[in-house]
């Protein structure tokens, strides 16, 4: 598919008349038509500046001899959607974005695309679309937010959610909560920790789909505008060389992304998005592969919420390329993978040294010898569950305690706020999976409340839903099969003992097998009345372990 289908020959004279209606000259129509997918809107802080990024991309495309044409993509702010019905619409937008971008790109005969995303589901949705459409494509994001400052310490959105928990526990005043509210998110951009948006933007570099700095140059830096111009120029090179997304996002490139994910300590949501992107590329990427890669990949970064460094610090330390260069010292990357630069990964990262070993640990001195994410299996999650190991306190890597069971996030939040969760508990939140939610809501409110109340070193939480990248602590999500699909999590009862062993990659419900068999025999999953898009989504979506893809 290309502009030849819409502007060449007598048969396409009607098409050309419509291009004239757009104000496109004959000269512009003869140049490569480059679709620029703009995720700009005025409700998401990570997207409010994307109009400026798009203008820079347009200039870059025109400078390199192309004709830039902008069309939109939607995006949800997970922070604003958090804790209410709106979060049911977060993950589901990933597929809406992929579908609508596919439709726009193929309906209008573009020669190439520049994707301009930024926040959580917007990036993977456009990566999925890029794989489907498979015409030359470059990614350039809106960039991360700068960290806030409270009492001289850097803060990010997770600090704000934990401040609410601290306030509810009587640990901070109204005035201090208000100070957090005003100072935590000081600029536009994707929230400043290694949350889902920044995780996925960093992984565009590891995949080879974004230029150097795409994941880390702050949104407010002028270097971000320069990067956007270079992205516009780069897509024209790709069109000339006919280098397409599936030439770049190979199995080896996806393995690279998973390896970099482990080194960076990315959001657990990457374990939903990478399998879904791989699926669009015709590559199988399952949770077993994740543990294999984690077992041999050192965790080199502890960015917020796992530590006290932020995206701006990672950028100053050399960014994703510096992390990748560290990984090559132990031969952990496929360095011959093609990228949007027209060069290989190995060529791109050569000479990209680690400028700050306090932000990017040298590979000889990692935070841990294993990766930032772990996949746990057992009778409670026979198909898998996911935890951000790098953000778990050492004393919580192994935990055993009684279950406190809730059938929704709201029920759990009410109990936490009322002080009904005590040291040693394992909070179980179910019917929040892809099908049961539907939409697999993030549980940042309850996890932040637990941390803010000072229970992070003694309480675990498990769910068939998922977590924000801002979550820290012994929080295990993506439990599959989910309750709505008849999973074991649906028959857990208050007081049942649950054992979590993160180093051992296990999660077990310690109830007699005969008792469990009887419970499962009589188990009828709860259902919810649904309408509209959520009804269709629930009918089509697969489990969290396979990436919550639509069948």
Short mmCIF file of C-alpha atoms in Angstrom, two decimals:
data_model
loop_
_atom_site.label_atom_id
_atom_site.label_comp_id
_atom_site.label_asym_id
_atom_site.label_seq_id
_atom_site.Cartn_x
_atom_site.Cartn_y
_atom_site.Cartn_z
CA UNK A 1 0.00 0.00 0.00
CA UNK A 2 1.33 3.47 -0.89
CA UNK A 3 0.29 6.78 -2.43
CA UNK A 4 0.50 5.10 -5.85
CA UNK A 5 -2.87 3.56 -4.96
CA UNK A 6 -4.49 6.95 -4.49
CA UNK A 7 -2.74 9.58 -6.64
CA UNK A 8 -1.37 7.90 -9.78
CA UNK A 9 -3.13 7.34 -13.11
CA UNK A 10 -6.39 8.38 -14.73
CA UNK A 11 -8.42 6.08 -12.50
CA UNK A 12 -7.27 8.04 -9.44
CA UNK A 13 -8.17 11.48 -10.75
CA UNK A 14 -11.08 11.65 -8.25
CA UNK A 15 -8.63 10.91 -5.44
CA UNK A 16 -6.35 13.71 -6.65
CA UNK A 17 -9.27 16.10 -6.68
CA UNK A 18 -9.75 15.41 -2.98
CA UNK A 19 -6.07 16.01 -2.30
CA UNK A 20 -6.51 19.38 -4.04
CA UNK A 21 -9.45 19.96 -1.70
CA UNK A 22 -6.93 19.55 1.12
CA UNK A 23 -4.80 22.27 -0.42
CA UNK A 24 -2.04 19.87 -1.51
CA UNK A 25 -0.14 20.98 -4.57
CA UNK A 26 0.81 18.63 -7.40
CA UNK A 27 4.38 18.81 -6.12
CA UNK A 28 3.28 17.65 -2.66
CA UNK A 29 1.21 14.84 -4.13
CA UNK A 30 4.23 13.52 -6.00
CA UNK A 31 6.33 13.25 -2.83
CA UNK A 32 6.06 10.35 -0.34
CA UNK A 33 2.94 10.82 1.79
CA UNK A 34 3.86 10.46 5.48
CA UNK A 35 1.07 9.99 7.99
CA UNK A 36 1.82 11.53 11.38
CA UNK A 37 -0.25 9.91 14.09
CA UNK A 38 -0.83 12.65 16.66
CA UNK A 39 -1.93 11.66 20.15
CA UNK A 40 -2.34 15.30 21.19
CA UNK A 41 -5.18 16.14 23.56
CA UNK A 42 -5.84 18.57 26.40
CA UNK A 43 -6.73 16.12 29.18
CA UNK A 44 -3.54 14.03 29.46
CA UNK A 45 -0.46 15.88 30.84
CA UNK A 46 1.77 13.60 28.77
CA UNK A 47 -0.04 14.66 25.60
CA UNK A 48 -0.66 18.37 26.01
CA UNK A 49 2.70 19.17 24.36
CA UNK A 50 2.41 16.70 21.49
CA UNK A 51 1.14 19.40 19.11
CA UNK A 52 4.64 20.93 19.28
CA UNK A 53 6.26 17.52 18.69
CA UNK A 54 4.00 16.98 15.67
CA UNK A 55 4.89 20.38 14.22
CA UNK A 56 8.57 19.46 14.52
CA UNK A 57 8.00 16.07 12.87
CA UNK A 58 6.16 17.77 10.00
CA UNK A 59 9.11 20.09 9.47
CA UNK A 60 11.55 17.15 9.52
CA UNK A 61 9.50 15.24 6.95
CA UNK A 62 9.24 18.30 4.68
CA UNK A 63 12.96 19.05 5.03
CA UNK A 64 13.70 15.50 3.82
CA UNK A 65 11.38 15.77 0.83
CA UNK A 66 8.13 14.24 2.08
CA UNK A 67 4.56 15.45 2.49
CA UNK A 68 3.41 15.24 6.13
CA UNK A 69 -0.28 14.64 6.85
CA UNK A 70 -1.57 14.49 10.43
CA UNK A 71 -4.35 12.28 11.80
CA UNK A 72 -5.29 11.56 15.44
CA UNK A 73 -5.09 8.78 18.00
CA UNK A 74 -6.83 8.73 21.37
CA UNK A 75 -5.16 8.39 24.77
CA UNK A 76 -6.38 7.98 28.36
CA UNK A 77 -4.59 9.42 31.40
CA UNK A 78 -4.29 6.46 33.75
CA UNK A 79 -3.73 8.75 36.73
CA UNK A 80 -7.00 10.61 36.14
CA UNK A 81 -8.83 7.36 35.33
CA UNK A 82 -7.49 5.66 38.47
CA UNK A 83 -9.78 4.30 41.16
CA UNK A 84 -13.14 4.58 39.39
CA UNK A 85 -15.05 3.27 36.37
CA UNK A 86 -12.73 5.20 34.08
CA UNK A 87 -9.91 2.72 34.67
CA UNK A 88 -11.99 0.04 32.96
CA UNK A 89 -11.38 2.04 29.78
CA UNK A 90 -7.60 2.27 30.02
CA UNK A 91 -6.26 -1.08 28.79
CA UNK A 92 -9.13 -1.45 26.34
CA UNK A 93 -8.00 1.69 24.48
CA UNK A 94 -4.83 -0.13 23.42
CA UNK A 95 -6.88 -2.13 20.91
CA UNK A 96 -9.02 0.84 19.88
CA UNK A 97 -5.82 2.75 19.10
CA UNK A 98 -4.36 -0.14 17.11
CA UNK A 99 -7.59 -0.72 15.17
CA UNK A 100 -8.29 2.93 14.34
CA UNK A 101 -4.70 3.64 13.31
CA UNK A 102 -4.68 0.58 11.06
CA UNK A 103 -7.91 1.80 9.47
CA UNK A 104 -6.64 5.34 8.87
CA UNK A 105 -3.23 4.27 7.56
CA UNK A 106 -4.49 1.66 5.11
CA UNK A 107 -7.52 3.65 3.96
CA UNK A 108 -5.41 6.58 2.79
CA UNK A 109 -2.41 5.00 1.13
CA UNK A 110 0.48 6.45 3.16
CA UNK A 111 4.07 5.64 2.21
CA UNK A 112 5.31 5.90 5.80
CA UNK A 113 4.21 6.81 9.32
CA UNK A 114 5.57 8.69 12.30
CA UNK A 115 3.85 7.66 15.52
CA UNK A 116 3.70 10.35 18.21
CA UNK A 117 2.44 8.69 21.42
CA UNK A 118 3.38 9.12 25.06
CA UNK A 119 1.24 7.53 27.74
CA UNK A 120 0.47 4.04 28.92
CA UNK A 121 -1.68 2.22 26.32
CA UNK A 122 -1.03 4.70 23.56
CA UNK A 123 2.54 3.49 22.94
CA UNK A 124 1.82 -0.26 22.72
CA UNK A 125 -1.36 0.37 20.75
CA UNK A 126 0.62 2.24 18.11
CA UNK A 127 3.38 -0.38 18.12
CA UNK A 128 0.69 -3.00 17.44
CA UNK A 129 -0.66 -0.87 14.60
CA UNK A 130 2.83 -0.40 13.17
CA UNK A 131 3.29 -4.17 13.00
CA UNK A 132 -0.09 -4.65 11.29
CA UNK A 133 0.27 -1.90 8.72
CA UNK A 134 3.97 -2.69 8.14
CA UNK A 135 5.04 0.36 6.21
CA UNK A 136 8.17 2.37 7.18
CA UNK A 137 7.49 3.81 10.66
CA UNK A 138 9.37 5.79 13.32
CA UNK A 139 8.31 6.50 16.92
CA UNK A 140 8.90 9.79 18.74
CA UNK A 141 7.14 10.32 22.06
CA UNK A 142 6.09 13.43 23.95
CA UNK A 143 8.75 12.76 26.59
CA UNK A 144 8.77 12.31 30.38
CA UNK A 145 7.78 14.87 33.02
CA UNK A 146 10.42 16.38 35.27
CA UNK A 147 10.33 15.19 38.87
CA UNK A 148 8.64 17.36 41.48
CA UNK A 149 10.20 18.45 44.76
CA UNK A 150 8.80 18.38 48.29
CA UNK A 151 11.06 19.25 51.23
CA UNK A 152 14.08 19.09 48.93
CA UNK A 153 13.34 15.55 47.80
CA UNK A 154 12.30 14.59 44.27
CA UNK A 155 8.78 13.25 43.88
CA UNK A 156 6.59 11.64 41.25
CA UNK A 157 2.97 10.54 40.93
CA UNK A 158 3.51 7.49 43.15
CA UNK A 159 4.59 9.90 45.93
CA UNK A 160 1.23 11.64 45.58
CA UNK A 161 -0.81 8.44 45.88
CA UNK A 162 1.26 7.33 48.88
CA UNK A 163 0.76 10.75 50.47
CA UNK A 164 -3.00 10.08 50.41
CA UNK A 165 -2.38 6.80 52.28
CA UNK A 166 -0.18 8.62 54.78
CA UNK A 167 -2.88 11.26 55.28
CA UNK A 168 -5.58 8.63 55.87
CA UNK A 169 -3.32 7.00 58.46
CA UNK A 170 -2.84 10.34 60.24
CA UNK A 171 0.83 10.51 59.34
CA UNK A 172 0.74 13.85 57.48
CA UNK A 173 -1.35 17.03 57.78
CA UNK A 174 -3.81 18.67 55.39
CA UNK A 175 -1.17 21.27 54.61
CA UNK A 176 1.45 18.68 53.70
CA UNK A 177 -1.01 16.79 51.48
CA UNK A 178 -1.80 20.03 49.67
CA UNK A 179 1.91 20.71 49.21
CA UNK A 180 2.30 17.30 47.54
CA UNK A 181 -0.74 18.03 45.40
CA UNK A 182 0.74 21.28 44.09
CA UNK A 183 4.36 20.19 43.63
CA UNK A 184 4.37 16.52 42.62
CA UNK A 185 3.69 16.90 38.88
CA UNK A 186 5.43 20.16 37.87
CA UNK A 187 5.53 19.94 34.06
CA UNK A 188 3.86 18.36 31.07
CA UNK A 189 5.06 14.88 30.08
CA UNK A 190 4.57 11.27 31.06
CA UNK A 191 4.87 10.88 34.86
CA UNK A 192 8.51 10.98 35.90
CA UNK A 193 9.15 7.49 37.30
CA UNK A 194 9.72 4.19 35.48
CA UNK A 195 5.99 3.75 35.11
CA UNK A 196 4.26 2.14 32.14
CA UNK A 197 4.48 5.09 29.74
CA UNK A 198 8.19 5.63 30.28
CA UNK A 199 8.82 1.88 30.29
CA UNK A 200 7.24 1.48 26.87
CA UNK A 201 8.89 4.60 25.44
CA UNK A 202 12.27 3.29 26.60
CA UNK A 203 11.48 -0.06 25.01
CA UNK A 204 10.89 1.62 21.63
CA UNK A 205 14.64 2.28 21.68
CA UNK A 206 15.43 -1.32 22.63
CA UNK A 207 13.10 -2.61 19.90
CA UNK A 208 14.76 -0.34 17.35
CA UNK A 209 11.58 1.62 16.61
CA UNK A 210 12.60 4.91 18.29
CA UNK A 211 15.68 7.11 17.98
CA UNK A 212 18.18 7.53 20.80
CA UNK A 213 16.68 9.49 23.68
CA UNK A 214 13.08 8.80 22.75
CA UNK A 215 12.41 7.24 26.13
CA UNK A 216 14.33 9.67 28.33
CA UNK A 217 14.69 13.24 26.97
CA UNK A 218 12.31 15.29 29.16
CA UNK A 219 9.20 16.71 27.55
CA UNK A 220 10.20 20.30 28.32
CA UNK A 221 13.71 20.07 26.83
CA UNK A 222 14.33 21.65 23.45
CA UNK A 223 16.27 18.50 22.57
CA UNK A 224 12.86 16.79 22.34
CA UNK A 225 11.91 19.13 19.47
CA UNK A 226 15.20 18.36 17.73
CA UNK A 227 14.53 14.64 18.18
CA UNK A 228 11.12 15.05 16.55
CA UNK A 229 12.68 16.75 13.52
CA UNK A 230 15.17 13.91 13.22
CA UNK A 231 12.31 11.39 13.43
CA UNK A 232 10.66 13.13 10.47
CA UNK A 233 13.90 12.91 8.52
CA UNK A 234 14.49 9.29 9.55
CA UNK A 235 11.17 8.04 8.20
CA UNK A 236 12.11 9.36 4.78
CA UNK A 237 15.30 7.28 4.88
CA UNK A 238 13.26 4.24 5.81
CA UNK A 239 10.89 4.86 2.89
CA UNK A 240 13.86 5.07 0.52
CA UNK A 241 15.33 1.83 1.89
CA UNK A 242 11.90 0.14 2.37
CA UNK A 243 12.71 -0.85 5.95
CA UNK A 244 9.42 -1.78 7.65
CA UNK A 245 8.39 -2.50 11.27
CA UNK A 246 8.40 -6.28 10.88
CA UNK A 247 11.95 -6.04 9.51
CA UNK A 248 12.83 -4.36 12.82
CA UNK A 249 10.53 -5.99 15.41
CA UNK A 250 11.86 -9.52 14.93
CA UNK A 251 11.94 -12.23 17.57
CA UNK A 252 15.48 -11.19 18.45
CA UNK A 253 14.46 -7.54 18.79
CA UNK A 254 11.61 -8.52 21.10
CA UNK A 255 14.07 -10.56 23.18
CA UNK A 256 16.25 -7.44 23.36
CA UNK A 257 13.27 -5.41 24.58
CA UNK A 258 12.50 -7.97 27.28
CA UNK A 259 16.14 -8.00 28.35
CA UNK A 260 16.31 -4.20 28.59
CA UNK A 261 12.99 -4.31 30.46
CA UNK A 262 14.60 -6.53 33.10
CA UNK A 263 17.67 -4.32 33.38
CA UNK A 264 15.66 -1.10 33.70
CA UNK A 265 13.10 -2.53 36.15
CA UNK A 266 10.14 -1.58 33.97
CA UNK A 267 6.45 -1.63 34.82
CA UNK A 268 4.73 -5.01 35.09
CA UNK A 269 2.41 -3.75 32.33
CA UNK A 270 5.19 -4.46 29.85
CA UNK A 271 4.33 -8.12 30.46
CA UNK A 272 0.93 -7.36 28.91
CA UNK A 273 2.16 -5.18 26.08
CA UNK A 274 5.24 -7.00 24.79
CA UNK A 275 3.31 -10.28 24.21
CA UNK A 276 0.54 -8.32 22.44
CA UNK A 277 3.06 -6.51 20.20
CA UNK A 278 4.83 -9.80 19.51
CA UNK A 279 1.49 -11.37 18.55
CA UNK A 280 1.00 -8.68 15.88
CA UNK A 281 4.52 -9.44 14.61
CA UNK A 282 3.78 -13.16 14.36
CA UNK A 283 6.10 -13.97 17.28
CA UNK A 284 5.17 -15.90 20.42
CA UNK A 285 6.35 -14.23 23.63
CA UNK A 286 5.09 -15.97 26.75
CA UNK A 287 5.70 -15.55 30.46
CA UNK A 288 8.02 -18.57 30.62
CA UNK A 289 10.40 -16.76 28.28
CA UNK A 290 10.26 -13.76 30.63
CA UNK A 291 11.59 -15.80 33.55
CA UNK A 292 14.32 -17.33 31.38
CA UNK A 293 15.52 -13.86 30.40
CA UNK A 294 15.14 -12.51 33.93
CA UNK A 295 17.29 -15.35 35.29
CA UNK A 296 20.31 -14.17 33.29
CA UNK A 297 19.72 -10.39 33.15
CA UNK A 298 21.04 -8.20 35.98
CA UNK A 299 18.81 -5.39 37.26
CA UNK A 300 20.85 -2.21 36.74
CA UNK A 301 18.38 0.60 37.53
CA UNK A 302 16.13 1.47 40.46
CA UNK A 303 14.12 4.38 39.15
CA UNK A 304 11.03 5.57 41.01
CA UNK A 305 9.03 3.93 42.45
CA UNK A 306 11.75 1.33 43.13
CA UNK A 307 14.33 3.98 44.05
CA UNK A 308 15.07 7.68 44.28
CA UNK A 309 16.15 8.37 40.70
CA UNK A 310 13.93 9.60 37.89
CA UNK A 311 13.76 9.74 34.11
CA UNK A 312 15.76 12.96 33.94
CA UNK A 313 18.55 11.19 35.86
CA UNK A 314 18.51 8.25 33.46
CA UNK A 315 18.73 10.68 30.55
CA UNK A 316 21.75 12.44 32.08
CA UNK A 317 23.41 9.08 32.80
CA UNK A 318 23.39 8.12 29.11
CA UNK A 319 19.85 6.85 28.69
CA UNK A 320 18.65 3.53 27.34
CA UNK A 321 21.63 3.15 25.00
CA UNK A 322 24.03 3.31 27.96
CA UNK A 323 22.03 0.56 29.71
CA UNK A 324 22.14 -1.52 26.53
CA UNK A 325 25.88 -0.99 26.23
CA UNK A 326 26.31 -2.36 29.77
CA UNK A 327 24.29 -5.43 28.80
CA UNK A 328 26.53 -6.15 25.81
CA UNK A 329 29.47 -6.61 28.20
CA UNK A 330 27.93 -10.00 29.05
CA UNK A 331 26.64 -10.69 25.55
CA UNK A 332 23.00 -10.32 26.57
CA UNK A 333 21.72 -8.53 23.45
CA UNK A 334 21.32 -9.40 19.79
CA UNK A 335 23.40 -6.55 18.40
CA UNK A 336 22.78 -7.20 14.70
CA UNK A 337 19.07 -6.25 14.80
CA UNK A 338 18.05 -3.52 12.34
CA UNK A 339 16.65 -0.22 13.67
CA UNK A 340 14.91 2.92 12.38
CA UNK A 341 18.31 4.59 12.06
CA UNK A 342 19.07 2.22 9.18
CA UNK A 343 21.88 0.83 11.33
CA UNK A 344 22.02 -2.09 13.75
CA UNK A 345 21.59 -1.99 17.51
CA UNK A 346 25.31 -2.68 17.89
CA UNK A 347 26.23 0.25 15.65
CA UNK A 348 23.80 2.55 17.48
CA UNK A 349 25.04 1.87 21.01
CA UNK A 350 28.78 1.77 20.27
CA UNK A 351 30.48 4.35 22.47
CA UNK A 352 27.34 5.10 24.56
CA UNK A 353 28.98 4.91 27.97
CA UNK A 354 27.43 4.94 31.42
CA UNK A 355 27.96 8.48 32.73
CA UNK A 356 26.57 7.90 36.24
CA UNK A 357 27.01 4.54 37.98
CA UNK A 358 24.69 5.67 40.79
CA UNK A 359 21.81 5.75 38.28
CA UNK A 360 22.87 2.90 35.97
CA UNK A 361 24.75 0.30 37.97
CA UNK A 362 27.74 -1.21 36.12
CA UNK A 363 26.95 -4.75 35.08
CA UNK A 364 29.63 -6.01 37.49
CA UNK A 365 27.75 -4.39 40.40
CA UNK A 366 24.00 -4.75 39.73
CA UNK A 367 21.16 -4.27 42.19
CA UNK A 368 20.49 -7.97 41.66
CA UNK A 369 21.80 -10.69 39.36
CA UNK A 370 18.26 -11.26 38.09
CA UNK A 371 15.84 -8.98 36.28
CA UNK A 372 13.37 -6.44 37.62
CA UNK A 373 10.28 -8.54 36.86
CA UNK A 374 9.40 -12.05 38.00
CA UNK A 375 6.68 -14.42 36.85
CA UNK A 376 5.17 -16.57 39.61
CA UNK A 377 3.24 -19.79 39.09
CA UNK A 378 1.48 -22.24 41.36
CA UNK A 379 -1.98 -23.58 42.13
CA UNK A 380 -3.24 -20.02 42.57
CA UNK A 381 -1.86 -18.91 39.17
CA UNK A 382 -1.17 -21.99 37.04
CA UNK A 383 -0.82 -19.88 33.88
CA UNK A 384 1.22 -17.20 35.63
CA UNK A 385 1.24 -13.95 37.57
CA UNK A 386 3.63 -10.99 37.52
CA UNK A 387 5.47 -8.93 40.14
CA UNK A 388 7.92 -6.03 39.88
CA UNK A 389 10.63 -7.75 41.90
CA UNK A 390 12.94 -4.72 41.84
CA UNK A 391 10.34 -2.69 43.79
CA UNK A 392 9.79 -5.29 46.54
CA UNK A 393 11.43 -4.85 49.94
CA UNK A 394 13.89 -7.66 50.77
CA UNK A 395 11.81 -8.81 53.75
CA UNK A 396 8.78 -9.29 51.50
CA UNK A 397 10.42 -11.43 48.80
CA UNK A 398 9.08 -14.43 50.72
CA UNK A 399 5.80 -13.94 52.56
CA UNK A 400 3.11 -16.18 54.01
CA UNK A 401 -0.10 -14.94 55.54
CA UNK A 402 -3.89 -15.11 55.76
CA UNK A 403 -6.03 -13.91 52.89
CA UNK A 404 -8.36 -10.93 53.13
CA UNK A 405 -10.60 -11.36 50.09
CA UNK A 406 -12.46 -8.67 48.10
CA UNK A 407 -14.49 -8.91 44.91
CA UNK A 408 -13.60 -5.42 43.66
CA UNK A 409 -11.02 -2.68 44.08
CA UNK A 410 -13.59 -0.47 45.80
CA UNK A 411 -14.30 -3.10 48.49
CA UNK A 412 -10.59 -3.48 49.17
CA UNK A 413 -9.98 0.27 49.30
CA UNK A 414 -12.80 0.76 51.82
CA UNK A 415 -11.32 -1.94 54.07
CA UNK A 416 -7.80 -0.51 53.82
CA UNK A 417 -9.01 3.01 54.63
CA UNK A 418 -10.95 1.63 57.61
CA UNK A 419 -7.82 0.03 59.07
CA UNK A 420 -9.04 -3.54 58.55
CA UNK A 421 -5.78 -4.68 56.91
CA UNK A 422 -3.07 -5.58 59.41
CA UNK A 423 0.53 -6.72 59.31
CA UNK A 424 0.93 -10.19 57.80
CA UNK A 425 -2.20 -10.07 55.64
CA UNK A 426 -2.38 -11.01 51.96
CA UNK A 427 -5.00 -8.79 50.31
CA UNK A 428 -6.78 -10.60 47.45
CA UNK A 429 -8.66 -8.48 44.88
CA UNK A 430 -10.51 -10.49 42.23
CA UNK A 431 -13.02 -9.99 39.41
CA UNK A 432 -10.75 -7.22 38.11
CA UNK A 433 -9.14 -9.22 35.27
CA UNK A 434 -9.39 -8.50 31.52
CA UNK A 435 -12.74 -10.28 31.29
CA UNK A 436 -14.04 -9.88 34.84
CA UNK A 437 -13.27 -6.18 35.31
CA UNK A 438 -13.66 -5.87 32.47
CA UNK A 439 -10.56 -4.02 31.37
CA UNK A 440 -8.10 -5.20 34.04
CA UNK A 441 -8.02 -2.08 36.19
CA UNK A 442 -4.80 -0.88 37.82
CA UNK A 443 -4.69 -1.16 41.60
CA UNK A 444 -2.57 1.91 42.40
CA UNK A 445 -4.99 3.28 45.02
CA UNK A 446 -4.92 0.21 47.30
CA UNK A 447 -1.21 -0.48 46.83
CA UNK A 448 -0.31 3.15 47.54
CA UNK A 449 -2.57 3.21 50.58
CA UNK A 450 -0.82 0.14 51.97
CA UNK A 451 2.60 1.75 51.45
CA UNK A 452 1.46 5.13 52.77
CA UNK A 453 0.13 3.52 55.95
CA UNK A 454 3.51 1.96 56.64
CA UNK A 455 2.42 -1.62 55.85
CA UNK A 456 4.66 -2.13 52.83
CA UNK A 457 7.05 -4.32 54.80
CA UNK A 458 4.36 -6.64 56.12
CA UNK A 459 1.37 -6.83 53.72
CA UNK A 460 1.18 -8.40 50.25
CA UNK A 461 -1.50 -7.93 47.59
CA UNK A 462 -2.52 -10.24 44.76
CA UNK A 463 -5.06 -9.63 42.01
CA UNK A 464 -6.27 -10.85 38.65
CA UNK A 465 -6.18 -7.17 37.72
CA UNK A 466 -2.96 -5.28 37.19
CA UNK A 467 -0.84 -2.52 38.68
CA UNK A 468 0.33 0.89 37.65
CA UNK A 469 4.02 1.20 36.97
CA UNK A 470 3.89 3.51 39.99
CA UNK A 471 3.10 0.58 42.28
CA UNK A 472 5.79 -0.75 44.60
CA UNK A 473 5.77 -3.52 47.19
CA UNK A 474 4.87 -7.20 47.19
CA UNK A 475 2.07 -6.73 44.69
CA UNK A 476 1.36 -9.66 42.36
CA UNK A 477 -0.93 -9.04 39.41
CA UNK A 478 -2.15 -10.68 36.19
CA UNK A 479 -3.19 -13.83 38.12
CA UNK A 480 -4.34 -16.22 35.39
CA UNK A 481 -6.84 -17.80 35.00
CA UNK A 482 -8.82 -14.91 36.45
CA UNK A 483 -11.84 -15.35 38.71
CA UNK A 484 -14.32 -14.57 35.93
CA UNK A 485 -12.85 -17.41 33.86
CA UNK A 486 -13.13 -19.93 36.68
CA UNK A 487 -9.63 -19.47 38.10
CA UNK A 488 -8.56 -20.65 41.55
CA UNK A 489 -8.40 -17.05 42.78
CA UNK A 490 -12.20 -17.14 42.64
CA UNK A 491 -12.48 -19.68 45.46
CA UNK A 492 -10.01 -18.17 47.95
CA UNK A 493 -11.68 -17.54 51.31
CA UNK A 494 -10.84 -15.19 54.16
CA UNK A 495 -8.19 -16.75 56.38
CA UNK A 496 -6.77 -19.12 53.74
CA UNK A 497 -2.99 -19.12 53.93
CA UNK A 498 -1.18 -17.88 50.83
CA UNK A 499 2.56 -18.33 50.37
CA UNK A 500 4.48 -16.05 48.02
CA UNK A 501 8.07 -16.92 47.09
CA UNK A 502 9.37 -14.39 44.59
CA UNK A 503 12.95 -15.78 44.32
CA UNK A 504 11.42 -19.23 43.82
CA UNK A 505 8.84 -17.90 41.30
CA UNK A 506 5.94 -19.54 43.13
CA UNK A 507 2.57 -18.53 44.55
CA UNK A 508 0.56 -21.14 46.44
CA UNK A 509 -2.82 -21.35 48.13
CA UNK A 510 -2.05 -23.60 51.11
CA UNK A 511 -5.43 -25.31 51.42
CA UNK A 512 -6.00 -29.09 51.38
CA UNK A 513 -6.34 -30.35 47.79
CA UNK A 514 -9.60 -32.16 48.52
CA UNK A 515 -11.10 -28.95 49.94
CA UNK A 516 -9.96 -27.00 46.90
CA UNK A 517 -11.38 -29.63 44.55
CA UNK A 518 -14.76 -29.37 46.27
CA UNK A 519 -14.71 -25.58 46.10
CA UNK A 520 -13.85 -25.62 42.39
CA UNK A 521 -16.58 -28.20 41.70
CA UNK A 522 -19.20 -25.85 43.15
CA UNK A 523 -17.71 -22.60 41.83
CA UNK A 524 -19.88 -20.41 39.62
CA UNK A 525 -18.05 -17.19 38.65
CA UNK A 526 -19.85 -13.93 39.26
CA UNK A 527 -20.98 -11.88 36.26
CA UNK A 528 -21.65 -8.18 35.75
CA UNK A 529 -24.21 -6.44 33.53
CA UNK A 530 -22.26 -4.91 30.65
CA UNK A 531 -23.02 -2.74 27.64
CA UNK A 532 -21.23 -0.94 24.83
CA UNK A 533 -17.56 -1.46 24.10
CA UNK A 534 -16.84 -3.14 27.45
CA UNK A 535 -19.36 -5.87 26.63
CA UNK A 536 -17.66 -6.61 23.32
CA UNK A 537 -14.21 -6.41 24.91
CA UNK A 538 -15.09 -8.88 27.69
CA UNK A 539 -16.42 -11.35 25.12
CA UNK A 540 -13.24 -11.27 23.03
CA UNK A 541 -10.31 -10.72 25.41
CA UNK A 542 -7.83 -13.42 26.43
CA UNK A 543 -6.17 -13.79 29.84
CA UNK A 544 -3.50 -11.55 31.28
CA UNK A 545 -0.80 -14.21 30.86
CA UNK A 546 -1.13 -14.02 27.06
CA UNK A 547 -1.15 -10.22 26.91
CA UNK A 548 -4.93 -9.60 27.10
CA UNK A 549 -5.15 -9.78 23.32
CA UNK A 550 -8.47 -9.81 21.50
CA UNK A 551 -9.34 -13.12 19.89
#
